[in-house]
Amino acid sequence: YKYDGTIDSTFNSTGIKLIQIDSLISSICVMDITSDDKIIVTTNTSSPSGYFVCRLNTNGNLDSNFNNVGYNYLILDTTIFLKNIKIGE
């Protein structure tokens, strides 16, 4: 969204981005913007248990400079719930 609350159509041409990786389904838990305007999105996942993180460019495309594919996820033996993230430069 833009500062005035309208949808930003420069982001994925629709203002909305659906990211589907394998059969992993979750909703956004924490999101932040880095100093170079990359968008970091994290989710908690319950099946499999763990978390998912991706980095998007300002246009909504996955940033392939992050883990070569734009995303990564960690499978854990127990469910965790992310509450915040710290962006390291």
mmCIF file with all atom_site columns, C-alpha atoms in Angstrom:
data_model
loop_
_atom_site.group_PDB
_atom_site.id
_atom_site.type_symbol
_atom_site.label_atom_id
_atom_site.label_alt_id
_atom_site.label_comp_id
_atom_site.label_asym_id
_atom_site.label_entity_id
_atom_site.label_seq_id
_atom_site.pdbx_PDB_ins_code
_atom_site.Cartn_x
_atom_site.Cartn_y
_atom_site.Cartn_z
_atom_site.occupancy
_atom_site.B_iso_or_equiv
_atom_site.pdbx_formal_charge
_atom_site.auth_seq_id
_atom_site.auth_comp_id
_atom_site.auth_asym_id
_atom_site.auth_atom_id
_atom_site.pdbx_PDB_model_num
ATOM 1  C CA . TYR A 1 1  ? 0.000  0.000   0.000   1.00 0.00 ? 1  TYR A CA 1
ATOM 2  C CA . LYS A 1 2  ? 0.991  3.618   -0.498  1.00 0.00 ? 2  LYS A CA 1
ATOM 3  C CA . TYR A 1 3  ? 1.164  6.111   2.358   1.00 0.00 ? 3  TYR A CA 1
ATOM 4  C CA . ASP A 1 4  ? -2.326 7.365   1.468   1.00 0.00 ? 4  ASP A CA 1
ATOM 5  C CA . GLY A 1 5  ? -3.791 3.839   1.890   1.00 0.00 ? 5  GLY A CA 1
ATOM 6  C CA . THR A 1 6  ? -4.307 3.058   -1.807  1.00 0.00 ? 6  THR A CA 1
ATOM 7  C CA . ILE A 1 7  ? -2.922 -0.111  -3.406  1.00 0.00 ? 7  ILE A CA 1
ATOM 8  C CA . ASP A 1 8  ? 0.541  0.310   -4.925  1.00 0.00 ? 8  ASP A CA 1
ATOM 9  C CA . SER A 1 9  ? 0.217  -1.217  -8.414  1.00 0.00 ? 9  SER A CA 1
ATOM 10 C CA . THR A 1 10 ? 4.000  -0.996  -8.953  1.00 0.00 ? 10 THR A CA 1
ATOM 11 C CA . PHE A 1 11 ? 4.286  -3.907  -6.513  1.00 0.00 ? 11 PHE A CA 1
ATOM 12 C CA . ASN A 1 12 ? 3.697  -7.075  -8.584  1.00 0.00 ? 12 ASN A CA 1
ATOM 13 C CA . SER A 1 13 ? 1.431  -4.983  -10.900 1.00 0.00 ? 13 SER A CA 1
ATOM 14 C CA . THR A 1 14 ? -1.525 -5.703  -8.581  1.00 0.00 ? 14 THR A CA 1
ATOM 15 C CA . GLY A 1 15 ? -0.281 -4.519  -5.197  1.00 0.00 ? 15 GLY A CA 1
ATOM 16 C CA . ILE A 1 16 ? -0.591 -8.102  -3.908  1.00 0.00 ? 16 ILE A CA 1
ATOM 17 C CA . LYS A 1 17 ? 1.927  -10.956 -3.897  1.00 0.00 ? 17 LYS A CA 1
ATOM 18 C CA . LEU A 1 18 ? 1.101  -14.626 -3.327  1.00 0.00 ? 18 LEU A CA 1
ATOM 19 C CA . ILE A 1 19 ? 4.190  -16.723 -2.658  1.00 0.00 ? 19 ILE A CA 1
ATOM 20 C CA . GLN A 1 20 ? 3.766  -20.460 -3.063  1.00 0.00 ? 20 GLN A CA 1
ATOM 21 C CA . ILE A 1 21 ? 6.744  -22.660 -2.255  1.00 0.00 ? 21 ILE A CA 1
ATOM 22 C CA . ASP A 1 22 ? 6.150  -26.423 -2.386  1.00 0.00 ? 22 ASP A CA 1
ATOM 23 C CA . SER A 1 23 ? 3.070  -27.209 -0.297  1.00 0.00 ? 23 SER A CA 1
ATOM 24 C CA . LEU A 1 24 ? 4.070  -24.794 2.460   1.00 0.00 ? 24 LEU A CA 1
ATOM 25 C CA . ILE A 1 25 ? 1.081  -22.653 3.413   1.00 0.00 ? 25 ILE A CA 1
ATOM 26 C CA . SER A 1 26 ? 1.103  -19.954 6.043   1.00 0.00 ? 26 SER A CA 1
ATOM 27 C CA . SER A 1 27 ? 0.292  -16.303 6.615   1.00 0.00 ? 27 SER A CA 1
ATOM 28 C CA . ILE A 1 28 ? 2.681  -13.432 7.293   1.00 0.00 ? 28 ILE A CA 1
ATOM 29 C CA . CYS A 1 29 ? 3.971  -13.260 10.839  1.00 0.00 ? 29 CYS A CA 1
ATOM 30 C CA . VAL A 1 30 ? 6.551  -10.490 10.679  1.00 0.00 ? 30 VAL A CA 1
ATOM 31 C CA . MET A 1 31 ? 7.527  -8.150  7.861   1.00 0.00 ? 31 MET A CA 1
ATOM 32 C CA . ASP A 1 32 ? 10.211 -5.457  7.644   1.00 0.00 ? 32 ASP A CA 1
ATOM 33 C CA . ILE A 1 33 ? 11.965 -3.308  5.053   1.00 0.00 ? 33 ILE A CA 1
ATOM 34 C CA . THR A 1 34 ? 15.757 -3.175  4.905   1.00 0.00 ? 34 THR A CA 1
ATOM 35 C CA . SER A 1 35 ? 17.794 -0.012  4.396   1.00 0.00 ? 35 SER A CA 1
ATOM 36 C CA . ASP A 1 36 ? 18.148 -0.916  0.694   1.00 0.00 ? 36 ASP A CA 1
ATOM 37 C CA . ASP A 1 37 ? 14.331 -1.280  0.356   1.00 0.00 ? 37 ASP A CA 1
ATOM 38 C CA . LYS A 1 38 ? 14.234 -5.088  0.272   1.00 0.00 ? 38 LYS A CA 1
ATOM 39 C CA . ILE A 1 39 ? 11.138 -6.561  1.907   1.00 0.00 ? 39 ILE A CA 1
ATOM 40 C CA . ILE A 1 40 ? 11.711 -9.338  4.452   1.00 0.00 ? 40 ILE A CA 1
ATOM 41 C CA . VAL A 1 41 ? 8.713  -11.577 5.155   1.00 0.00 ? 41 VAL A CA 1
ATOM 42 C CA . THR A 1 42 ? 8.629  -14.321 7.784   1.00 0.00 ? 42 THR A CA 1
ATOM 43 C CA . THR A 1 43 ? 5.962  -16.844 8.644   1.00 0.00 ? 43 THR A CA 1
ATOM 44 C CA . ASN A 1 44 ? 5.421  -19.573 11.187  1.00 0.00 ? 44 ASN A CA 1
ATOM 45 C CA . THR A 1 45 ? 4.572  -22.932 9.701   1.00 0.00 ? 45 THR A CA 1
ATOM 46 C CA . SER A 1 46 ? 2.821  -25.792 11.435  1.00 0.00 ? 46 SER A CA 1
ATOM 47 C CA . SER A 1 47 ? 3.138  -28.521 8.824   1.00 0.00 ? 47 SER A CA 1
ATOM 48 C CA . PRO A 1 48 ? 6.041  -28.965 8.602   1.00 0.00 ? 48 PRO A CA 1
ATOM 49 C CA . SER A 1 49 ? 6.856  -27.238 11.869  1.00 0.00 ? 49 SER A CA 1
ATOM 50 C CA . GLY A 1 50 ? 9.335  -24.384 11.538  1.00 0.00 ? 50 GLY A CA 1
ATOM 51 C CA . TYR A 1 51 ? 9.576  -21.004 9.885   1.00 0.00 ? 51 TYR A CA 1
ATOM 52 C CA . PHE A 1 52 ? 9.863  -19.538 6.406   1.00 0.00 ? 52 PHE A CA 1
ATOM 53 C CA . VAL A 1 53 ? 11.638 -16.327 5.412   1.00 0.00 ? 53 VAL A CA 1
ATOM 54 C CA . CYS A 1 54 ? 11.800 -14.654 2.019   1.00 0.00 ? 54 CYS A CA 1
ATOM 55 C CA . ARG A 1 55 ? 13.206 -11.431 0.628   1.00 0.00 ? 55 ARG A CA 1
ATOM 56 C CA . LEU A 1 56 ? 11.389 -9.479  -2.048  1.00 0.00 ? 56 LEU A CA 1
ATOM 57 C CA . ASN A 1 57 ? 12.495 -6.683  -4.330  1.00 0.00 ? 57 ASN A CA 1
ATOM 58 C CA . THR A 1 58 ? 10.429 -3.486  -4.356  1.00 0.00 ? 58 THR A CA 1
ATOM 59 C CA . ASN A 1 59 ? 8.493  -4.778  -7.401  1.00 0.00 ? 59 ASN A CA 1
ATOM 60 C CA . GLY A 1 60 ? 7.368  -7.906  -5.511  1.00 0.00 ? 60 GLY A CA 1
ATOM 61 C CA . ASN A 1 61 ? 9.692  -10.432 -7.151  1.00 0.00 ? 61 ASN A CA 1
ATOM 62 C CA . LEU A 1 62 ? 11.693 -12.827 -4.989  1.00 0.00 ? 62 LEU A CA 1
ATOM 63 C CA . ASP A 1 63 ? 15.240 -11.515 -4.559  1.00 0.00 ? 63 ASP A CA 1
ATOM 64 C CA . SER A 1 64 ? 17.461 -14.296 -5.928  1.00 0.00 ? 64 SER A CA 1
ATOM 65 C CA . ASN A 1 65 ? 20.473 -12.786 -4.127  1.00 0.00 ? 65 ASN A CA 1
ATOM 66 C CA . PHE A 1 66 ? 18.953 -14.173 -0.910  1.00 0.00 ? 66 PHE A CA 1
ATOM 67 C CA . ASN A 1 67 ? 19.845 -17.887 -0.654  1.00 0.00 ? 67 ASN A CA 1
ATOM 68 C CA . ASN A 1 68 ? 20.024 -18.029 -4.493  1.00 0.00 ? 68 ASN A CA 1
ATOM 69 C CA . VAL A 1 69 ? 16.226 -18.415 -4.739  1.00 0.00 ? 69 VAL A CA 1
ATOM 70 C CA . GLY A 1 70 ? 14.804 -15.596 -2.614  1.00 0.00 ? 70 GLY A CA 1
ATOM 71 C CA . TYR A 1 71 ? 13.640 -17.721 0.307   1.00 0.00 ? 71 TYR A CA 1
ATOM 72 C CA . ASN A 1 72 ? 14.644 -20.251 2.924   1.00 0.00 ? 72 ASN A CA 1
ATOM 73 C CA . TYR A 1 73 ? 12.885 -22.265 5.564   1.00 0.00 ? 73 TYR A CA 1
ATOM 74 C CA . LEU A 1 74 ? 13.934 -24.153 8.641   1.00 0.00 ? 74 LEU A CA 1
ATOM 75 C CA . ILE A 1 75 ? 12.146 -27.294 9.739   1.00 0.00 ? 75 ILE A CA 1
ATOM 76 C CA . LEU A 1 76 ? 12.143 -27.844 13.510  1.00 0.00 ? 76 LEU A CA 1
ATOM 77 C CA . ASP A 1 77 ? 11.041 -30.628 15.829  1.00 0.00 ? 77 ASP A CA 1
ATOM 78 C CA . THR A 1 78 ? 8.841  -28.185 17.707  1.00 0.00 ? 78 THR A CA 1
ATOM 79 C CA . THR A 1 79 ? 6.555  -25.330 16.748  1.00 0.00 ? 79 THR A CA 1
ATOM 80 C CA . ILE A 1 80 ? 7.981  -21.841 17.162  1.00 0.00 ? 80 ILE A CA 1
ATOM 81 C CA . PHE A 1 81 ? 6.239  -18.504 16.807  1.00 0.00 ? 81 PHE A CA 1
ATOM 82 C CA . LEU A 1 82 ? 8.178  -15.533 15.510  1.00 0.00 ? 82 LEU A CA 1
ATOM 83 C CA . LYS A 1 83 ? 7.289  -12.221 17.109  1.00 0.00 ? 83 LYS A CA 1
ATOM 84 C CA . ASN A 1 84 ? 9.908  -9.948  15.560  1.00 0.00 ? 84 ASN A CA 1
ATOM 85 C CA . ILE A 1 85 ? 13.029 -9.952  13.434  1.00 0.00 ? 85 ILE A CA 1
ATOM 86 C CA . LYS A 1 86 ? 16.248 -7.964  13.421  1.00 0.00 ? 86 LYS A CA 1
ATOM 87 C CA . ILE A 1 87 ? 17.666 -7.004  10.073  1.00 0.00 ? 87 ILE A CA 1
ATOM 88 C CA . GLY A 1 88 ? 21.453 -7.283  10.001  1.00 0.00 ? 88 GLY A CA 1
ATOM 89 C CA . GLU A 1 89 ? 23.209 -5.247  7.345   1.00 0.00 ? 89 GLU A CA 1
#
